[in-house]
Amino acid sequence: MCTRSSSCTVNEGRHFESVYVMAHEIGHNLGMRHDGLQAGNNCDPGRYIMSPTLGSGKITWSSCSRRYLDAFLKSSQASCLMDAAEAEDSHLDHDADSLPGQRFPVNQQCMLKHGAGSYHASSQKLEDICEDLHCRRDHYTWTSHPALEGTTCGHRQWCRRGKCVEDSNAPGLSQELLMSSSSTGNGLGSGDRGGGAGGEWGPWSECRSSCLYGVDGALSSGSSGLALSERRCRTCREEYRYRICSAVEECGTGQRRTVQDFAHDICRSRSRSMPLLTGLAKRVPLRGPTQCEVECETTGHGVQSSDRSFPDGTVCQSASNFPAFCVAGVCTEFRCEPDALYGADPVTCRPDMGAPDPHRPLGPNPRPPAFTTTRHPATSTFTSGDRQWGAWRPASNCRFR
C-alpha cells in the first residue's frame, strides 16, 4: 500500500455492483487474500467480499480478512496510513444525508445495471432485494447486486447491511411506490391506475415460448408456452398471472436449441469479458433453488452465476406433482385452482381442481387432438377372418419432437 509502484488499483465503475469489486481490490492492497483453502485459510470462499468469484450476498468481510488487515496494519508497510486525512466528503455521509437507496429507487438501480426499460422483477419478494436485487427486461430476469442501503423493502422497512429491517425513519411502502413511478415510469407504481384498489385483469397475451427443447429432444421436457395477463394498482404492486398454452406450432419451424445450448451461449458470451469463465455452462440442475439460473464453469473447476436466468416457461421441477416452469428466474408451480395466478393446463387437473391428474403427463400438453379415420381403398375392410375390428380410439397423448 505504501509503495509507489503498487499502491493503487484500476477499476471500471459502470453500476452499483462495481463498489464490491472495488472493495475487493482495495482489500488486496491492504494485505487481504482470497477466502478459502486455496489461499491458505478456512473461511467460506463463497460468502464474503474476498471470495475469488462474484456472487449474490457477498457484502461483508470475513474473519480471515480482518486478521489479514490487522497483520498488515501492524507491519511497516502500513506506515503511510497513519497520517490524518485532509479531505471531507460530507455528501457521502450516509448518516447526515439521505441513504443512497432513497436517492436511487429500486427501478433506477435496475436501469443503471441493465439499461433503459429494466425494472424490479415483480415475482421477487420485496424483503429479498437486500440480499440480491432481481431485475426484469425483455421477458428475461437478471440478478444484479444487493439493493442499496436505504432501499425500501416493505412498509417502514429498508435495507441495512444486506438485511431488510424495520425502522421508523423508513418511508411507507406507498410513498416509495409513487416515488419509483415518477422516477422511472416503469415497474412499481407505474401506469394509469385508479382508486388504490386492484383493477380488472387485462386480456391474455398471445402464447409465447422460448422454444427450448429438453436433452431428450422433446419440446415438452424443455419449455412451455405461456400467456400473460396484468392488472394495475395506484398504491400497490402490479400483479401478473400466467397460464400454460401450447407453442407446438410456433416452435416447429425454427432451429432446435436445447436448454443446455441456451446456457452455453450465455456463458460463452460472458466469458469474453470475464476470463475466469471457461465459456461452458454448468450442467442444468434438475432440482434445487438455482435450477432457473444460468451458472457457468470457471477455470478453477468451480461455478459462478452468469446473472442471467432461463427464459419464462423453461421446465423445472417442484417438490409437488404440479407442473412447474421458470418465471422471472424462479421455479414456479402452475396450479389447478380457478383463481390461481399461475394456472395449469386444465387437461392435467382432476375435477376437484386440487391437484394434477397423475395419469396425465405434466407440462405444456395441448388438449388431445380430435382423432379422425381415413379409409384407404386398399385397406377399407376392418374384418380379418372371423374377427371384426372395433372403432379407432386414442392410444397416447400427442408427442412432439
Coordinates of C-alpha atoms in Angstrom, one line a residue:
M1 CA 0.0 0.0 0.0
C2 CA 2.8 2.4 0.8
T3 CA 4.9 1.5 -2.2
R4 CA 4.5 4.0 -5.1
S5 CA 4.7 1.3 -7.7
S6 CA 2.0 -0.9 -6.3
S7 CA -0.3 1.4 -4.2
C8 CA -3.3 1.7 -6.5
T9 CA -5.8 -0.4 -8.3
V10 CA -7.6 0.4 -11.6
N11 CA -11.4 -0.4 -11.6
E12 CA -14.1 0.4 -14.0
G13 CA -17.3 1.7 -12.3
R14 CA -20.3 1.3 -14.5
H15 CA -23.0 0.5 -12.0
F16 CA -23.5 0.0 -8.2
E17 CA -22.2 -3.6 -8.3
S18 CA -18.8 -2.1 -9.0
V19 CA -18.4 -1.0 -5.4
Y20 CA -18.0 -4.6 -4.3
V21 CA -15.3 -5.2 -7.0
M22 CA -13.5 -2.0 -5.8
A23 CA -13.8 -3.1 -2.2
H24 CA -12.3 -6.5 -3.1
E25 CA -9.4 -4.9 -4.9
I26 CA -8.7 -2.4 -2.1
G27 CA -8.8 -5.4 0.2
H28 CA -5.8 -6.9 -1.7
N29 CA -4.0 -3.6 -1.4
L30 CA -4.5 -3.8 2.4
G31 CA -2.9 -7.3 2.6
M32 CA -6.1 -9.5 2.3
R33 CA -6.0 -12.8 0.4
H34 CA -9.0 -14.6 -1.1
D35 CA -11.1 -16.6 1.3
G36 CA -10.8 -20.4 1.1
L37 CA -8.4 -23.3 1.4
Q38 CA -6.7 -22.4 -1.9
A39 CA -5.5 -19.2 -0.2
G40 CA -4.4 -20.9 3.0
N41 CA -7.3 -20.1 5.3
N42 CA -10.6 -21.8 6.3
C43 CA -13.1 -19.0 5.6
D44 CA -16.0 -19.8 3.3
P45 CA -14.9 -18.9 -0.3
G46 CA -18.5 -18.2 -1.5
R47 CA -19.8 -15.9 1.2
Y48 CA -17.8 -12.7 1.7
I49 CA -16.2 -9.8 -0.2
M50 CA -12.9 -11.6 -0.6
S51 CA -14.4 -14.5 -2.4
P52 CA -12.5 -15.5 -5.5
T53 CA -15.7 -15.1 -7.6
L54 CA -18.5 -12.6 -7.8
G55 CA -21.9 -13.6 -6.5
S56 CA -25.0 -12.7 -4.6
G57 CA -24.9 -11.6 -1.0
K58 CA -21.1 -11.1 -0.7
I59 CA -21.2 -7.7 1.0
T60 CA -19.4 -8.3 4.3
W61 CA -15.8 -9.1 5.4
S62 CA -14.8 -12.5 6.7
S63 CA -12.9 -13.1 9.9
C64 CA -9.9 -14.0 7.8
S65 CA -10.0 -10.7 6.0
R66 CA -10.0 -9.0 9.4
R67 CA -6.9 -11.0 10.5
Y68 CA -5.1 -10.1 7.3
L69 CA -5.9 -6.4 7.8
D70 CA -4.8 -6.5 11.4
A71 CA -1.5 -8.1 10.4
F72 CA -1.0 -5.5 7.7
L73 CA -1.6 -2.5 9.9
K74 CA 0.9 -3.8 12.4
S75 CA 3.6 -4.0 9.7
S76 CA 5.9 -1.3 8.4
Q77 CA 4.1 -1.4 5.1
A78 CA 1.2 0.5 6.6
S79 CA 3.2 3.5 7.8
C80 CA 1.7 5.9 5.2
L81 CA -1.8 5.2 6.5
M82 CA -1.1 6.7 9.9
D83 CA -1.4 10.4 8.9
A84 CA -4.8 12.2 9.2
A85 CA -6.9 12.5 6.1
E86 CA -7.4 16.1 4.8
A87 CA -10.5 15.8 2.6
E88 CA -14.0 15.6 3.9
D89 CA -16.8 14.4 1.6
S90 CA -19.8 15.1 3.7
H91 CA -22.2 14.5 0.8
L92 CA -21.2 10.8 1.0
D93 CA -22.1 10.6 4.7
H94 CA -25.0 8.1 4.9
D95 CA -25.9 9.3 8.4
A96 CA -26.0 13.0 7.6
D97 CA -27.8 12.8 4.2
S98 CA -30.5 10.5 2.8
L99 CA -29.4 7.0 2.2
P100 CA -28.5 6.0 -1.4
G101 CA -31.5 3.7 -1.7
Q102 CA -33.7 6.7 -1.2
R103 CA -31.9 8.7 -3.8
F104 CA -32.0 5.8 -6.3
P105 CA -35.2 3.8 -6.0
V106 CA -35.2 0.2 -6.8
N107 CA -36.2 0.5 -10.5
Q108 CA -33.4 3.1 -11.1
Q109 CA -30.9 0.7 -9.7
C110 CA -32.0 -1.9 -12.2
M111 CA -31.8 0.6 -15.1
L112 CA -28.2 1.6 -14.1
K113 CA -27.2 -2.1 -14.1
H114 CA -29.2 -3.5 -17.1
G115 CA -30.1 -0.4 -19.2
A116 CA -33.3 1.5 -20.1
G117 CA -36.5 -0.4 -19.7
S118 CA -35.2 -2.5 -16.8
Y119 CA -37.2 -2.7 -13.6
H120 CA -37.5 -4.7 -10.4
A121 CA -38.9 -8.2 -11.2
S122 CA -42.4 -8.3 -9.6
S123 CA -42.0 -12.0 -8.8
Q124 CA -39.3 -11.3 -6.2
K125 CA -40.5 -10.6 -2.7
L126 CA -39.5 -7.0 -1.7
E127 CA -37.8 -8.3 1.5
D128 CA -35.4 -10.3 -0.6
I129 CA -33.9 -7.4 -2.6
C130 CA -31.5 -6.5 0.2
E131 CA -29.5 -9.7 -0.5
D132 CA -29.8 -9.7 -4.3
L133 CA -31.9 -7.5 -6.5
H134 CA -33.6 -9.2 -9.4
C135 CA -34.2 -7.1 -12.5
R136 CA -36.5 -7.7 -15.4
R137 CA -36.2 -6.7 -19.1
D138 CA -37.5 -8.1 -22.4
H139 CA -39.1 -11.2 -20.8
Y140 CA -35.8 -12.1 -19.1
T141 CA -34.7 -11.8 -15.4
W142 CA -31.2 -10.9 -14.2
T143 CA -29.7 -10.9 -10.8
S144 CA -27.7 -7.7 -10.1
H145 CA -26.4 -6.8 -6.7
P146 CA -27.8 -6.2 -3.2
A147 CA -30.2 -3.3 -3.2
L148 CA -28.5 -0.1 -1.9
E149 CA -28.5 1.0 1.7
G150 CA -31.9 2.5 2.4
T151 CA -33.8 0.9 -0.4
T152 CA -37.4 0.3 0.7
C153 CA -38.2 -3.4 1.2
G154 CA -41.6 -3.1 2.9
H155 CA -43.8 -0.7 4.8
R156 CA -41.5 1.2 7.2
Q157 CA -38.7 -1.2 6.2
W158 CA -35.5 -0.6 4.3
C159 CA -32.2 -2.4 3.5
R160 CA -29.4 -2.1 6.1
R161 CA -26.2 -4.2 5.8
G162 CA -27.9 -6.7 3.5
K163 CA -31.0 -7.2 5.6
C164 CA -34.5 -5.9 5.4
V165 CA -35.1 -4.2 8.8
E166 CA -38.0 -2.2 10.3
D167 CA -37.2 1.4 11.1
S168 CA -39.5 4.3 12.0
N169 CA -37.3 6.5 9.7
A170 CA -38.0 4.4 6.7
P171 CA -40.7 5.6 4.3
G172 CA -44.0 3.9 3.9
L173 CA -44.4 1.5 1.0
S174 CA -46.9 3.5 -0.9
Q175 CA -44.6 6.6 -0.8
E176 CA -41.8 4.5 -2.3
L177 CA -44.0 3.2 -5.0
L178 CA -45.2 6.6 -6.1
M179 CA -41.6 7.9 -6.0
S180 CA -40.4 4.9 -8.0
S181 CA -43.2 5.6 -10.5
S182 CA -42.3 9.2 -11.0
S183 CA -38.6 8.4 -11.4
T184 CA -38.8 5.5 -13.8
G185 CA -42.2 5.3 -15.4
N186 CA -41.9 1.6 -15.3
G187 CA -42.4 -1.3 -12.9
L188 CA -43.5 -0.5 -9.4
G189 CA -46.3 2.1 -9.2
S190 CA -46.4 2.7 -12.9
G191 CA -49.3 3.2 -15.2
D192 CA -52.7 4.8 -15.1
R193 CA -54.4 3.3 -12.1
G194 CA -57.3 4.4 -10.0
G195 CA -58.6 4.3 -6.5
G196 CA -55.8 2.3 -4.9
A197 CA -57.5 -1.0 -5.4
G198 CA -56.5 -3.6 -8.0
G199 CA -58.1 -3.0 -11.4
E200 CA -59.6 -5.5 -13.7
W201 CA -57.5 -8.2 -15.3
G202 CA -56.3 -7.3 -18.8
P203 CA -56.7 -9.6 -21.8
W204 CA -54.4 -12.6 -22.2
S205 CA -51.4 -12.1 -24.4
E206 CA -50.6 -14.3 -27.3
C207 CA -48.9 -17.6 -26.4
R208 CA -45.1 -17.0 -26.2
S209 CA -42.3 -19.5 -25.9
S210 CA -38.6 -19.6 -25.9
C211 CA -38.8 -22.9 -27.8
L212 CA -36.1 -24.6 -25.8
Y213 CA -36.0 -28.4 -26.1
G214 CA -35.1 -30.9 -23.5
V215 CA -32.0 -33.1 -23.6
D216 CA -34.2 -35.9 -24.9
G217 CA -35.1 -33.8 -27.9
A218 CA -38.7 -33.2 -26.8
L219 CA -40.2 -29.7 -26.6
S220 CA -42.4 -30.8 -23.7
S221 CA -39.4 -31.5 -21.5
G222 CA -37.7 -28.3 -22.3
S223 CA -40.2 -25.4 -22.3
S224 CA -43.8 -24.5 -22.5
G225 CA -45.7 -21.6 -24.0
L226 CA -47.0 -19.0 -21.5
A227 CA -49.7 -16.4 -21.9
L228 CA -49.7 -13.3 -19.6
S229 CA -52.4 -11.1 -18.1
E230 CA -51.8 -8.0 -16.0
R231 CA -53.7 -5.7 -13.7
R232 CA -52.6 -2.4 -12.2
C233 CA -53.0 -0.5 -8.9
R234 CA -52.1 3.0 -7.9
T235 CA -50.7 2.3 -4.4
C236 CA -49.7 -1.3 -4.7
R237 CA -47.5 -3.5 -6.9
E238 CA -48.6 -4.6 -10.3
E239 CA -50.0 -8.1 -10.4
Y240 CA -49.4 -10.7 -13.2
R241 CA -50.9 -14.0 -13.9
Y242 CA -49.8 -16.7 -16.3
R243 CA -51.3 -19.8 -17.9
I244 CA -49.8 -22.6 -19.8
C245 CA -50.5 -22.7 -23.6
S246 CA -49.3 -24.8 -26.5
A247 CA -46.5 -23.4 -28.6
V248 CA -46.1 -26.5 -30.8
E249 CA -46.9 -24.7 -34.0
E250 CA -44.7 -21.7 -33.1
C251 CA -41.7 -23.9 -32.2
G252 CA -42.0 -26.4 -35.0
T253 CA -40.4 -24.2 -37.7
G254 CA -37.3 -22.7 -36.0
Q255 CA -33.9 -24.1 -35.2
R256 CA -34.0 -26.6 -32.4
R257 CA -32.0 -25.4 -29.4
T258 CA -31.9 -27.2 -26.1
V259 CA -31.9 -25.7 -22.6
Q260 CA -28.2 -26.7 -22.2
D261 CA -27.4 -25.0 -25.6
F262 CA -29.0 -21.8 -24.3
A263 CA -26.9 -21.9 -21.1
H264 CA -23.7 -22.5 -23.1
D265 CA -24.5 -19.5 -25.3
I266 CA -24.9 -17.3 -22.2
C267 CA -21.6 -18.5 -20.6
R268 CA -19.7 -18.2 -23.9
S269 CA -20.9 -14.5 -24.2
R270 CA -20.0 -13.8 -20.5
S271 CA -16.5 -15.3 -20.9
R272 CA -15.5 -12.6 -23.4
S273 CA -15.4 -10.1 -20.5
M274 CA -14.7 -12.5 -17.7
P275 CA -11.5 -14.5 -18.3
L276 CA -12.2 -16.6 -15.2
L277 CA -15.1 -18.4 -17.1
T278 CA -14.4 -21.3 -19.4
G279 CA -17.3 -20.4 -21.7
L280 CA -19.2 -23.6 -20.8
A281 CA -22.3 -23.8 -18.6
K282 CA -22.7 -26.0 -15.6
R283 CA -24.9 -29.0 -16.3
V284 CA -28.5 -27.8 -15.9
P285 CA -29.7 -29.0 -12.5
L286 CA -32.9 -31.0 -12.3
R287 CA -33.9 -29.7 -8.9
G288 CA -32.9 -27.1 -6.3
P289 CA -33.2 -23.3 -5.8
T290 CA -30.9 -22.4 -8.6
Q291 CA -32.4 -24.5 -11.4
C292 CA -33.7 -21.4 -13.2
E293 CA -30.4 -19.6 -13.0
V294 CA -27.6 -20.0 -15.6
E295 CA -24.4 -20.9 -13.9
C296 CA -21.0 -21.0 -15.7
E297 CA -18.0 -23.1 -15.1
T298 CA -14.8 -21.4 -14.0
T299 CA -11.2 -22.2 -14.8
G300 CA -10.7 -23.3 -11.2
H301 CA -13.3 -26.1 -11.6
G302 CA -16.0 -24.1 -9.8
V303 CA -19.2 -22.3 -10.9
Q304 CA -20.2 -18.7 -11.0
S305 CA -23.6 -17.1 -11.6
S306 CA -24.0 -15.6 -15.1
D307 CA -26.5 -13.0 -13.7
R308 CA -29.0 -14.5 -16.3
S309 CA -31.9 -16.7 -15.8
F310 CA -33.6 -19.2 -18.1
P311 CA -36.5 -17.8 -20.2
D312 CA -40.0 -17.8 -18.8
G313 CA -41.6 -21.2 -19.5
T314 CA -38.5 -23.3 -19.1
V315 CA -39.4 -26.6 -17.5
C316 CA -38.2 -27.0 -13.9
Q317 CA -39.0 -29.4 -11.0
S318 CA -41.1 -28.6 -7.9
A319 CA -41.4 -30.6 -4.8
S320 CA -45.1 -31.5 -5.6
N321 CA -46.8 -33.1 -8.5
F322 CA -47.8 -29.8 -10.0
P323 CA -46.1 -28.8 -13.3
A324 CA -43.5 -26.1 -12.8
F325 CA -41.8 -23.6 -15.0
C326 CA -39.3 -20.8 -14.6
V327 CA -40.9 -17.4 -14.3
A328 CA -38.7 -14.4 -13.7
G329 CA -35.8 -16.7 -12.6
V330 CA -37.9 -18.6 -10.0
C331 CA -39.2 -22.2 -10.4
T332 CA -43.0 -21.7 -10.0
E333 CA -45.7 -24.2 -9.6
F334 CA -48.7 -23.9 -12.0
R335 CA -51.7 -25.0 -10.0
C336 CA -55.3 -26.0 -10.8
E337 CA -57.4 -23.6 -8.7
P338 CA -59.6 -21.4 -10.9
D339 CA -58.2 -18.2 -9.4
A340 CA -54.5 -19.3 -9.4
L341 CA -52.0 -16.6 -10.6
Y342 CA -50.1 -19.5 -12.3
G343 CA -52.7 -21.7 -14.0
A344 CA -52.0 -25.3 -15.0
D345 CA -53.4 -26.7 -18.3
P346 CA -56.9 -27.9 -17.4
V347 CA -56.3 -31.3 -19.0
T348 CA -53.7 -32.1 -16.3
C349 CA -56.1 -31.3 -13.5
R350 CA -58.6 -33.5 -11.7
P351 CA -62.2 -32.4 -11.5
D352 CA -61.8 -31.1 -7.9
M353 CA -59.1 -28.7 -9.3
G354 CA -57.0 -29.6 -6.3
A355 CA -54.1 -31.4 -7.9
P356 CA -53.0 -32.6 -11.3
D357 CA -54.1 -35.9 -12.6
P358 CA -51.2 -38.3 -12.0
H359 CA -52.2 -40.3 -15.1
R360 CA -51.6 -37.3 -17.4
P361 CA -48.2 -36.0 -18.2
L362 CA -47.1 -32.7 -16.7
G363 CA -46.1 -29.8 -18.8
P364 CA -47.3 -27.9 -21.8
N365 CA -49.6 -30.6 -23.4
P366 CA -52.3 -29.1 -25.5
R367 CA -55.7 -30.7 -25.4
P368 CA -55.6 -34.1 -27.0
P369 CA -56.4 -33.6 -30.7
A370 CA -59.6 -35.0 -32.3
F371 CA -58.8 -38.3 -34.0
T372 CA -60.3 -39.0 -37.4
T373 CA -60.1 -42.1 -39.5
T374 CA -59.3 -42.0 -43.2
R375 CA -60.2 -45.2 -45.0
H376 CA -57.8 -46.0 -47.8
P377 CA -59.3 -48.1 -50.7
A378 CA -56.8 -50.8 -50.3
T379 CA -57.4 -51.2 -46.6
S380 CA -61.0 -50.2 -46.1
T381 CA -62.1 -53.5 -44.6
F382 CA -62.0 -53.7 -40.9
T383 CA -62.5 -57.5 -40.7
S384 CA -59.9 -60.2 -40.5
G385 CA -61.2 -63.8 -40.7
D386 CA -63.9 -64.2 -38.1
R387 CA -62.8 -61.2 -36.2
Q388 CA -64.2 -57.7 -36.7
W389 CA -62.1 -54.6 -35.7
G390 CA -63.6 -52.1 -33.3
A391 CA -63.6 -48.3 -33.8
W392 CA -60.3 -46.4 -33.6
R393 CA -59.6 -44.8 -30.3
P394 CA -56.8 -42.6 -28.8
A395 CA -53.8 -44.7 -27.7
S396 CA -51.5 -41.9 -26.5
N397 CA -51.1 -38.2 -25.9
C398 CA -49.7 -36.0 -28.7
R399 CA -45.9 -36.1 -28.8
F400 CA -43.8 -33.5 -30.5
R401 CA -40.1 -33.8 -31.0

